[in-house]
Amino acid sequence: MKEKWFLTFPPELTEEPVTYTLIKNYDLRINILRASIGLNVTGNLLILIDGTPNAISEALTWLKTTGINVDSGDSQIIWNDELCVHCGACTAVCPAKALSLDPKTWLLSFSPEKCLACGHCIPACPLGAITNQKRRENV
Ligand code: SF4
Ligand code: SF4
């Protein structure tokens, strides 16, 4: 059984050996798809996990006790450039620099290949120009 998880770490938990624990204690195979981790800042990790349904369920229960938030990583961010006024508000909350303003033109650009699908930019946009598809709340 495979699932994609999007983990959000509070700053005080970014040094926790989470992937090691998931592998060692729950016998999960883990593929890190994208990561944005730093000391003393909120961290994000997009992982593909493979294991038995029971192991995945137990691992999920453990993760929730740690204070690490787990959402389904099965989502895609959609930027509607026709609604966008290039104010830059979304760039301030993007941990992966997937949203950025061109320093010469001051126009927004979106790089889907960098996106962690964390969803932080969605409420940050005053015009509703950013949405997501297939997002499931809390796995
Ligand atoms: S969902 Fe939005 S804020 Fe999160 S990484 Fe993707 S573009 Fe950046
Ligand atoms: S916050 Fe919305 S309107 Fe502003 S640059 Fe980002 S997508 Fe465009």
PDB file of C-alpha atoms and ligand atoms in Angstrom:
ATOM      1  CA  MET A   1       0.000   0.000   0.000  1.00  0.00           C
ATOM      2  CA  LYS A   2       1.352   3.418  -0.976  1.00  0.00           C
ATOM      3  CA  GLU A   3       0.385   6.880   0.228  1.00  0.00           C
ATOM      4  CA  LYS A   4       1.736  10.366  -0.270  1.00  0.00           C
ATOM      5  CA  TRP A   5       2.019  12.491   2.865  1.00  0.00           C
ATOM      6  CA  PHE A   6       2.764  16.140   3.336  1.00  0.00           C
ATOM      7  CA  LEU A   7       4.338  16.738   6.758  1.00  0.00           C
ATOM      8  CA  THR A   8       4.572  20.133   8.461  1.00  0.00           C
ATOM      9  CA  PHE A   9       7.059  20.403  11.339  1.00  0.00           C
ATOM     10  CA  PRO A  10       6.937  23.111  13.990  1.00  0.00           C
ATOM     11  CA  PRO A  11      10.353  24.839  14.334  1.00  0.00           C
ATOM     12  CA  GLU A  12      11.186  22.905  17.532  1.00  0.00           C
ATOM     13  CA  LEU A  13      10.747  19.541  15.776  1.00  0.00           C
ATOM     14  CA  THR A  14      12.852  20.010  12.656  1.00  0.00           C
ATOM     15  CA  GLU A  15      15.742  18.056  14.235  1.00  0.00           C
ATOM     16  CA  GLU A  16      13.576  15.001  14.974  1.00  0.00           C
ATOM     17  CA  PRO A  17      14.749  11.895  13.033  1.00  0.00           C
ATOM     18  CA  VAL A  18      11.268  11.315  11.637  1.00  0.00           C
ATOM     19  CA  THR A  19      12.086   9.380   8.483  1.00  0.00           C
ATOM     20  CA  TYR A  20      14.506   7.171  10.431  1.00  0.00           C
ATOM     21  CA  THR A  21      11.780   6.356  12.973  1.00  0.00           C
ATOM     22  CA  LEU A  22       9.211   5.635  10.258  1.00  0.00           C
ATOM     23  CA  ILE A  23      11.616   3.204   8.608  1.00  0.00           C
ATOM     24  CA  LYS A  24      13.005   1.553  11.751  1.00  0.00           C
ATOM     25  CA  ASN A  25       9.892   1.330  13.932  1.00  0.00           C
ATOM     26  CA  TYR A  26       7.210   0.854  11.286  1.00  0.00           C
ATOM     27  CA  ASP A  27       9.133  -0.904   8.532  1.00  0.00           C
ATOM     28  CA  LEU A  28       8.029   1.644   5.938  1.00  0.00           C
ATOM     29  CA  ARG A  29       9.845   2.328   2.686  1.00  0.00           C
ATOM     30  CA  ILE A  30      10.120   6.069   2.213  1.00  0.00           C
ATOM     31  CA  ASN A  31      10.873   8.150  -0.811  1.00  0.00           C
ATOM     32  CA  ILE A  32      11.440  11.831  -0.070  1.00  0.00           C
ATOM     33  CA  LEU A  33       9.914  13.737  -2.973  1.00  0.00           C
ATOM     34  CA  ARG A  34      10.506  17.276  -1.786  1.00  0.00           C
ATOM     35  CA  ALA A  35      11.819  18.866   1.381  1.00  0.00           C
ATOM     36  CA  SER A  36      12.082  22.292   2.882  1.00  0.00           C
ATOM     37  CA  ILE A  37      13.775  21.954   6.282  1.00  0.00           C
ATOM     38  CA  GLY A  38      15.849  24.437   8.265  1.00  0.00           C
ATOM     39  CA  LEU A  39      16.828  25.073  11.853  1.00  0.00           C
ATOM     40  CA  ASN A  40      14.271  27.007  13.907  1.00  0.00           C
ATOM     41  CA  VAL A  41      11.799  27.483  11.065  1.00  0.00           C
ATOM     42  CA  THR A  42       8.667  25.569  10.100  1.00  0.00           C
ATOM     43  CA  GLY A  43       9.679  22.609   7.945  1.00  0.00           C
ATOM     44  CA  ASN A  44       7.856  20.731   5.185  1.00  0.00           C
ATOM     45  CA  LEU A  45       8.429  17.277   3.787  1.00  0.00           C
ATOM     46  CA  LEU A  46       6.591  15.559   0.943  1.00  0.00           C
ATOM     47  CA  ILE A  47       7.108  11.779   1.143  1.00  0.00           C
ATOM     48  CA  LEU A  48       5.868   8.680  -0.609  1.00  0.00           C
ATOM     49  CA  ILE A  49       5.468   5.816   1.850  1.00  0.00           C
ATOM     50  CA  ASP A  50       5.047   2.133   1.160  1.00  0.00           C
ATOM     51  CA  GLY A  51       4.075  -0.415   3.800  1.00  0.00           C
ATOM     52  CA  THR A  52       1.303  -2.585   5.175  1.00  0.00           C
ATOM     53  CA  PRO A  53      -2.019  -0.859   5.987  1.00  0.00           C
ATOM     54  CA  ASN A  54      -1.486  -1.658   9.659  1.00  0.00           C
ATOM     55  CA  ALA A  55       2.035  -0.198   9.722  1.00  0.00           C
ATOM     56  CA  ILE A  56       0.875   2.933   7.916  1.00  0.00           C
ATOM     57  CA  SER A  57      -1.987   3.385  10.354  1.00  0.00           C
ATOM     58  CA  GLU A  58       0.308   2.974  13.375  1.00  0.00           C
ATOM     59  CA  ALA A  59       2.889   5.328  11.905  1.00  0.00           C
ATOM     60  CA  LEU A  60       0.198   7.928  11.306  1.00  0.00           C
ATOM     61  CA  THR A  61      -0.987   7.627  14.906  1.00  0.00           C
ATOM     62  CA  TRP A  62       2.593   8.095  16.144  1.00  0.00           C
ATOM     63  CA  LEU A  63       3.183  11.114  13.906  1.00  0.00           C
ATOM     64  CA  LYS A  64       0.067  12.828  15.199  1.00  0.00           C
ATOM     65  CA  THR A  65       1.295  12.424  18.814  1.00  0.00           C
ATOM     66  CA  THR A  66       4.552  14.220  17.953  1.00  0.00           C
ATOM     67  CA  GLY A  67       2.930  17.494  16.926  1.00  0.00           C
ATOM     68  CA  ILE A  68       3.835  17.022  13.282  1.00  0.00           C
ATOM     69  CA  ASN A  69       0.860  17.782  11.026  1.00  0.00           C
ATOM     70  CA  VAL A  70       0.099  15.246   8.304  1.00  0.00           C
ATOM     71  CA  ASP A  71      -1.964  16.050   5.228  1.00  0.00           C
ATOM     72  CA  SER A  72      -2.420  14.118   2.064  1.00  0.00           C
ATOM     73  CA  GLY A  73       0.236  15.147  -0.447  1.00  0.00           C
ATOM     74  CA  ASP A  74      -2.111  14.182  -3.227  1.00  0.00           C
ATOM     75  CA  SER A  75      -2.845  17.654  -4.514  1.00  0.00           C
ATOM     76  CA  GLN A  76      -1.936  20.035  -7.260  1.00  0.00           C
ATOM     77  CA  ILE A  77      -1.707  23.783  -6.995  1.00  0.00           C
ATOM     78  CA  ILE A  78      -3.390  25.793  -9.722  1.00  0.00           C
ATOM     79  CA  TRP A  79      -2.415  29.427 -10.333  1.00  0.00           C
ATOM     80  CA  ASN A  80      -4.900  31.465 -12.371  1.00  0.00           C
ATOM     81  CA  ASP A  81      -2.788  34.177 -13.998  1.00  0.00           C
ATOM     82  CA  GLU A  82      -5.897  35.945 -15.302  1.00  0.00           C
ATOM     83  CA  LEU A  83      -6.998  36.714 -11.738  1.00  0.00           C
ATOM     84  CA  CYS A  84      -3.503  37.540 -10.474  1.00  0.00           C
ATOM     85  CA  VAL A  85      -2.558  41.203  -9.954  1.00  0.00           C
ATOM     86  CA  HIS A  86       1.089  40.347  -9.133  1.00  0.00           C
ATOM     87  CA  CYS A  87       0.943  41.833  -5.654  1.00  0.00           C
ATOM     88  CA  GLY A  88       3.482  39.302  -4.360  1.00  0.00           C
ATOM     89  CA  ALA A  89       1.611  38.419  -1.159  1.00  0.00           C
ATOM     90  CA  CYS A  90       1.806  34.708  -1.914  1.00  0.00           C
ATOM     91  CA  THR A  91       5.586  34.753  -2.341  1.00  0.00           C
ATOM     92  CA  ALA A  92       6.077  35.646   1.324  1.00  0.00           C
ATOM     93  CA  VAL A  93       4.499  32.412   2.550  1.00  0.00           C
ATOM     94  CA  CYS A  94       5.940  29.972  -0.004  1.00  0.00           C
ATOM     95  CA  PRO A  95       8.584  27.797   1.697  1.00  0.00           C
ATOM     96  CA  ALA A  96       9.864  26.379  -1.581  1.00  0.00           C
ATOM     97  CA  LYS A  97      10.241  29.592  -3.600  1.00  0.00           C
ATOM     98  CA  ALA A  98       7.850  28.104  -6.133  1.00  0.00           C
ATOM     99  CA  LEU A  99       6.162  31.512  -6.339  1.00  0.00           C
ATOM    100  CA  SER A 100       8.400  34.457  -7.095  1.00  0.00           C
ATOM    101  CA  LEU A 101       8.298  37.949  -8.535  1.00  0.00           C
ATOM    102  CA  ASP A 102      10.597  38.664 -11.455  1.00  0.00           C
ATOM    103  CA  PRO A 103      12.952  41.408 -10.222  1.00  0.00           C
ATOM    104  CA  LYS A 104      12.823  43.178 -13.594  1.00  0.00           C
ATOM    105  CA  THR A 105       9.163  42.914 -14.596  1.00  0.00           C
ATOM    106  CA  TRP A 106       7.616  42.489 -11.109  1.00  0.00           C
ATOM    107  CA  LEU A 107       5.389  39.801 -12.568  1.00  0.00           C
ATOM    108  CA  LEU A 108       4.638  36.631 -10.626  1.00  0.00           C
ATOM    109  CA  SER A 109       5.854  33.294 -11.879  1.00  0.00           C
ATOM    110  CA  PHE A 110       4.921  29.858 -10.561  1.00  0.00           C
ATOM    111  CA  SER A 111       7.261  26.858 -10.783  1.00  0.00           C
ATOM    112  CA  PRO A 112       5.121  23.729 -10.216  1.00  0.00           C
ATOM    113  CA  GLU A 113       8.209  21.511 -10.097  1.00  0.00           C
ATOM    114  CA  LYS A 114       9.327  23.271  -6.885  1.00  0.00           C
ATOM    115  CA  CYS A 115       5.880  23.262  -5.237  1.00  0.00           C
ATOM    116  CA  LEU A 116       5.468  21.232  -2.023  1.00  0.00           C
ATOM    117  CA  ALA A 117       1.673  21.418  -2.212  1.00  0.00           C
ATOM    118  CA  CYS A 118       1.600  22.822   1.331  1.00  0.00           C
ATOM    119  CA  GLY A 119      -1.319  25.107   0.482  1.00  0.00           C
ATOM    120  CA  HIS A 120       0.058  28.131   2.381  1.00  0.00           C
ATOM    121  CA  CYS A 121      -0.338  30.381  -0.641  1.00  0.00           C
ATOM    122  CA  ILE A 122      -4.062  29.720  -1.061  1.00  0.00           C
ATOM    123  CA  PRO A 123      -5.340  31.833   1.863  1.00  0.00           C
ATOM    124  CA  ALA A 124      -2.539  34.356   1.269  1.00  0.00           C
ATOM    125  CA  CYS A 125      -3.969  35.418  -2.096  1.00  0.00           C
ATOM    126  CA  PRO A 126      -6.585  38.184  -1.694  1.00  0.00           C
ATOM    127  CA  LEU A 127      -8.049  37.444  -5.121  1.00  0.00           C
ATOM    128  CA  GLY A 128      -8.464  33.691  -4.923  1.00  0.00           C
ATOM    129  CA  ALA A 129      -6.056  33.251  -7.813  1.00  0.00           C
ATOM    130  CA  ILE A 130      -4.519  30.117  -6.248  1.00  0.00           C
ATOM    131  CA  THR A 131      -6.489  26.935  -5.710  1.00  0.00           C
ATOM    132  CA  ASN A 132      -5.740  23.246  -5.402  1.00  0.00           C
ATOM    133  CA  GLN A 133      -7.169  20.055  -6.804  1.00  0.00           C
ATOM    134  CA  LYS A 134      -7.678  16.641  -5.219  1.00  0.00           C
ATOM    135  CA  ARG A 135      -6.592  17.796  -1.766  1.00  0.00           C
ATOM    136  CA  ARG A 136      -7.783  15.604   1.083  1.00  0.00           C
ATOM    137  CA  GLU A 137      -7.653  17.183   4.518  1.00  0.00           C
ATOM    138  CA  ASN A 138      -5.749  15.312   7.221  1.00  0.00           C
ATOM    139  CA  VAL A 139      -4.928  11.763   6.176  1.00  0.00           C
TER     140      VAL A 139
HETATM  141  S1  SF4 B   1       1.504  25.201  -2.222  1.00  0.00           S
HETATM  142 FE1  SF4 B   1       1.921  27.359  -2.592  1.00  0.00          FE
HETATM  143  S2  SF4 B   1       3.105  28.018  -0.794  1.00  0.00           S
HETATM  144 FE2  SF4 B   1       3.185  25.783  -0.825  1.00  0.00          FE
HETATM  145  S3  SF4 B   1       5.064  25.311  -1.961  1.00  0.00           S
HETATM  146 FE3  SF4 B   1       3.387  25.305  -3.462  1.00  0.00          FE
HETATM  147  S4  SF4 B   1       3.373  27.349  -4.300  1.00  0.00           S
HETATM  148 FE4  SF4 B   1       4.576  27.442  -2.409  1.00  0.00          FE
HETATM  149  S1  SF4 B   2      -1.190  36.777  -3.848  1.00  0.00           S
HETATM  150 FE1  SF4 B   2      -2.587  36.263  -5.572  1.00  0.00          FE
HETATM  151  S2  SF4 B   2      -2.754  38.178  -6.717  1.00  0.00           S
HETATM  152 FE2  SF4 B   2      -0.953  38.381  -5.394  1.00  0.00          FE
HETATM  153  S3  SF4 B   2       0.779  37.694  -6.665  1.00  0.00           S
HETATM  154 FE3  SF4 B   2       0.051  35.898  -5.531  1.00  0.00          FE
HETATM  155  S4  SF4 B   2      -1.422  34.904  -6.927  1.00  0.00           S
HETATM  156 FE4  SF4 B   2      -1.113  36.981  -7.686  1.00  0.00          FE
END
